Coordinates of C-alpha atoms in Angstrom, one line a residue:
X1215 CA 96.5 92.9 106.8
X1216 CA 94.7 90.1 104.5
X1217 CA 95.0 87.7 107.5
X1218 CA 92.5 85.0 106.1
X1219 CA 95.1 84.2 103.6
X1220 CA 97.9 84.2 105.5
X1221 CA 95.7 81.9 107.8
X1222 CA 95.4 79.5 104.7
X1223 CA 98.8 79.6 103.3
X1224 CA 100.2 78.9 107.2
X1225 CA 97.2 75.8 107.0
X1226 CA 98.7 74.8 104.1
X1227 CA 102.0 74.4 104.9
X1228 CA 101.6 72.9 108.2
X1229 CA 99.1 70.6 107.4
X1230 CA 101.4 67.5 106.6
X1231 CA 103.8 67.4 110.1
X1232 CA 103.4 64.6 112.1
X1233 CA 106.0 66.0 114.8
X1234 CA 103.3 68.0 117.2
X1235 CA 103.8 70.9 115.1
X1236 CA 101.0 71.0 113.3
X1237 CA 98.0 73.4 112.2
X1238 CA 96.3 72.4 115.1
X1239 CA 99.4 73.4 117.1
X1240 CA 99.3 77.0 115.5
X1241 CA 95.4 77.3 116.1
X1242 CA 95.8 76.5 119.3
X1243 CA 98.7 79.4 120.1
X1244 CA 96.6 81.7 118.2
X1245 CA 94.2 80.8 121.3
X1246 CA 96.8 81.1 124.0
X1247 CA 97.9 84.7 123.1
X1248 CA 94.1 85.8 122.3
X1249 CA 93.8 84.8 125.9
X1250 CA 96.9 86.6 127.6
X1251 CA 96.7 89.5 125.5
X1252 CA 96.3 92.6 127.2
X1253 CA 93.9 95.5 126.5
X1254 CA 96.5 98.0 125.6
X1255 CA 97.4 96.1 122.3
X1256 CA 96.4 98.3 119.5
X1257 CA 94.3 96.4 116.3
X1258 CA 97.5 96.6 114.1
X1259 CA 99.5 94.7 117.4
X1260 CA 97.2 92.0 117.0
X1261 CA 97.2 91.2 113.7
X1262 CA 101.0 90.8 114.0
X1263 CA 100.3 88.6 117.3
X1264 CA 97.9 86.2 115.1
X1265 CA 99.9 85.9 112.1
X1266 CA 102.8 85.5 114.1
X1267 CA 101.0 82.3 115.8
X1268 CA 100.4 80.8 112.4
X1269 CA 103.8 81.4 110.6
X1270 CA 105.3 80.6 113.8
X1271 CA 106.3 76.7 112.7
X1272 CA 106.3 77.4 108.7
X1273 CA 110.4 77.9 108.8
X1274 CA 111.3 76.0 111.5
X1275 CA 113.5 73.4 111.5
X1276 CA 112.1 70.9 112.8
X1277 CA 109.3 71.0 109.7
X1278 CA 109.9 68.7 106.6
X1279 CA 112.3 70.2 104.1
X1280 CA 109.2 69.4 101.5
X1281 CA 107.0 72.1 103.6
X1282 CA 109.3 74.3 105.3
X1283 CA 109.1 78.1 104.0
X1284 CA 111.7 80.9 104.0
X1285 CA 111.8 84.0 105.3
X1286 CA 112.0 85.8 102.4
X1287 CA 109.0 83.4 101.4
X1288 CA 107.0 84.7 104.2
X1289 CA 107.8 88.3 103.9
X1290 CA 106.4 88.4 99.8
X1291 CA 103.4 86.7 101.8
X1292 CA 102.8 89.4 104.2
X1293 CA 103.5 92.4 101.8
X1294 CA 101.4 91.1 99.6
X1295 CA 98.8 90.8 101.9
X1296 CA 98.5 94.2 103.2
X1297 CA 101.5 94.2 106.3
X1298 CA 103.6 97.3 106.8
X1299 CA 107.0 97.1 106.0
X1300 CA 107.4 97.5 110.5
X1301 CA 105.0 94.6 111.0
X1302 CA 106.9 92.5 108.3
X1303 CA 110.2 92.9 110.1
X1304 CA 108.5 92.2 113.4
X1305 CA 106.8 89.6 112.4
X1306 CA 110.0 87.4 110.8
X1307 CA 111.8 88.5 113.8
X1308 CA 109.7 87.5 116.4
X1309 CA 109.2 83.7 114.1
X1310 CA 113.1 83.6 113.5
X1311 CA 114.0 84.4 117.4
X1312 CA 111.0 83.1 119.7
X1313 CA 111.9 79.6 119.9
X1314 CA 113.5 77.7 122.9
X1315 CA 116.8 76.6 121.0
X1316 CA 117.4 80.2 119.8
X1317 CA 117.2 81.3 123.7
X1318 CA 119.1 78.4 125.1
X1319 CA 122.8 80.4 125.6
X1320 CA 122.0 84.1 125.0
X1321 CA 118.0 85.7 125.7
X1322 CA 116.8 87.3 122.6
X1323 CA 114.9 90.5 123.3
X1324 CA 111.5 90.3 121.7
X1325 CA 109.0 93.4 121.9
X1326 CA 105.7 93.2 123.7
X1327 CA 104.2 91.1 120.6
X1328 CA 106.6 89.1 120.2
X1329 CA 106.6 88.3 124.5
X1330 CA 103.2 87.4 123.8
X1331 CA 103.6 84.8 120.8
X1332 CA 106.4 83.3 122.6
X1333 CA 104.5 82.5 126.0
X1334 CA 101.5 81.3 124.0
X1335 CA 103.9 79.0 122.5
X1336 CA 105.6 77.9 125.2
X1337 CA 102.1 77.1 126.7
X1338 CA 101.2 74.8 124.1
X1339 CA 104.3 73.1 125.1
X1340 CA 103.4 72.4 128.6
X1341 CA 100.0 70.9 130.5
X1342 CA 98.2 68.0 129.0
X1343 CA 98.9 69.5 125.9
X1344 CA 102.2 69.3 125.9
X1345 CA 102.6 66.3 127.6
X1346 CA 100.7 64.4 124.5
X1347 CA 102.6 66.8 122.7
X1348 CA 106.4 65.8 123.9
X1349 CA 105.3 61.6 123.8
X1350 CA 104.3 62.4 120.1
X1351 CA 107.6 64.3 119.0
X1352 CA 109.7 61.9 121.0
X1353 CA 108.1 58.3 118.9
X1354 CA 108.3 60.4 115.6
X1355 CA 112.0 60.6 116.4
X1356 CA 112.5 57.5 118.1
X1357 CA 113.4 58.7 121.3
X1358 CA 112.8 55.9 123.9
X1359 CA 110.2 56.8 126.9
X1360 CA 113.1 56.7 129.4
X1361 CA 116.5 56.0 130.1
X1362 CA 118.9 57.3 132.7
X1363 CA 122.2 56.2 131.6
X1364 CA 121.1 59.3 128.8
X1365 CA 119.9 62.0 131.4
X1366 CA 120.6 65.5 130.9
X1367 CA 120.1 68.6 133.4
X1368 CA 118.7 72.0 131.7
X1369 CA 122.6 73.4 132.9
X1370 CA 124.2 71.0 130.4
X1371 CA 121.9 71.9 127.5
X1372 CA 123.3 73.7 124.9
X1373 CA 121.8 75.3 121.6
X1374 CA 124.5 72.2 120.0
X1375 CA 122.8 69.1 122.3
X1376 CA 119.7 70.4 122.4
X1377 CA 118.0 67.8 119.6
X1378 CA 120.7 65.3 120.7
X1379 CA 118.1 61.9 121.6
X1380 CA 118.2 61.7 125.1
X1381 CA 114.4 60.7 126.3
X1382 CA 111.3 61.6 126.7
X1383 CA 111.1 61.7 130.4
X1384 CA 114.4 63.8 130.4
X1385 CA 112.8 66.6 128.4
X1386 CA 110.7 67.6 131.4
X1387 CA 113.6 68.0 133.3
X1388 CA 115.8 69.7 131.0
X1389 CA 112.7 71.9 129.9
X1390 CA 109.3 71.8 130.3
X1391 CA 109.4 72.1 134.0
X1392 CA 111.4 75.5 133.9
X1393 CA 109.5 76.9 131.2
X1394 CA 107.0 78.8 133.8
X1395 CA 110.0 80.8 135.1
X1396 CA 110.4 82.0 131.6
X1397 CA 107.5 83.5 130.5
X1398 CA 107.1 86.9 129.4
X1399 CA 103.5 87.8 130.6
X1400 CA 101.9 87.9 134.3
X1401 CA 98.9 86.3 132.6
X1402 CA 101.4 83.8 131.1
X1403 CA 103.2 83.2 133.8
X1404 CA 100.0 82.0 136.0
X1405 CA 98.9 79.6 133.4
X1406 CA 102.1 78.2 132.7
X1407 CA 102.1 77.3 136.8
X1408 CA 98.9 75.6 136.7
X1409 CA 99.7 73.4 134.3
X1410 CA 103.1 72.7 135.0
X1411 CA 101.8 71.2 138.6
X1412 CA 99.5 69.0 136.5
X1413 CA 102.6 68.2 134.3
X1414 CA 104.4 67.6 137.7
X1415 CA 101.2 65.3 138.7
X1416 CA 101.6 63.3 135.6
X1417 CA 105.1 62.6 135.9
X1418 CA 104.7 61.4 139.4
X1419 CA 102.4 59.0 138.5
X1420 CA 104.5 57.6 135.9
X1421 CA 107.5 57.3 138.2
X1422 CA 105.0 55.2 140.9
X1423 CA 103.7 53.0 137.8
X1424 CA 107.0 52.5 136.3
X1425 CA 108.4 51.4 139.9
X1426 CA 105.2 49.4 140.8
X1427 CA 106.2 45.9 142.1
X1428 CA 104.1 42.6 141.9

């Protein structure tokens, strides 16, 4: 697979959001699955588990209708770059069916690559990462910081709520705190607890500073 050019085009696309999920965003779960990959994955698996960390965001939703791709989009793109016809249809699965809204009412079984994209995503999503990460989604969609009388438990989200405003604080507990019970990989998994005690840190510290009296 040409993956220098698939590297570009996903560059290229991405470059413009201003929502946290950027190229930067996509480099740095290319990172997070380099790092939990096991030995066992054959040269072919990874080239599916990199491209699959840079298309990942390129027909999402959340992406502006200006830059967002198609599936049938990226499939020309990776035929024409040298993918089998099995690592196109893995790939546009795992990037159609590895985000948190798709998984919300119903798991979606993704293979061993896909696992692996998934938790490196899911990563980026928690720690001080995604702290920065979940303050810079919620201003571009003018969520407010905090506000109870709009709380929401993870049991009450739905794949219909789940980009209802409610606030930034709330996201934590409807989802970033119960993402580490969710990951695929053992290697995942043990990151995803370190940093969601820092994330846990964090949000006590705001809680004492937002209750501090003079």
């Amino acid at each position: 697979m040409e993956l220098a050019t698939i590297k570009e085009f996903a560059k290229a696309v991405l470059a413009e959001d201003a929502t946290g999920h950027d190229w930067q965003h996509a480099v740095r779960v290319e990172e997070n699955a380099r790092n939990i990959c096991p030995p066992s994955l054959t040269e072919q698996e990874i080239e599916s588990v990199r491209a699959a960390c840079w298309l990942h965001d390129t027909i999402d939703e959340k992406l502006a209708a200006a830059s967002r791709q198609t599936p049938a989009t990226i499939a020309a793109l990776l035929r024409d770059n040298g993918a089998t016809v099995e690592q196109t249809k893995q790939i546009l699965f795992i990037i159609q069916n590895l985000s948190y809204s798709k998984n919300i009412e119903q798991k979606i079984t993704l293979d061993a690559v896909g696992q692996i994209v998934q938790d490196a995503d899911r990563l980026d999503a928690i720690g001080a990462i995604g702290i920065a990460r979940a303050f810079y989604y919620g201003g571009s969609q003018g969520d407010a910081l905090y506000n109870a009388e709009k709380a929401r438990t993870a049991s009450e989200l739905t794949a219909a709520n789940y980009r209802d405003n409610t606030s930034v604080l709330n996201h934590f507990y409807e989802k970033l705190f119960h993402l580490k019970d969710q990951m695929n990989t053992t290697a995942g998994r043990e990151e995803a607890e370190r940093r969601t005690l820092f994330m846990e840190e964090f949000i006590g510290e705001f809680y004492r500073e937002m209750n501090h009296k003079n």
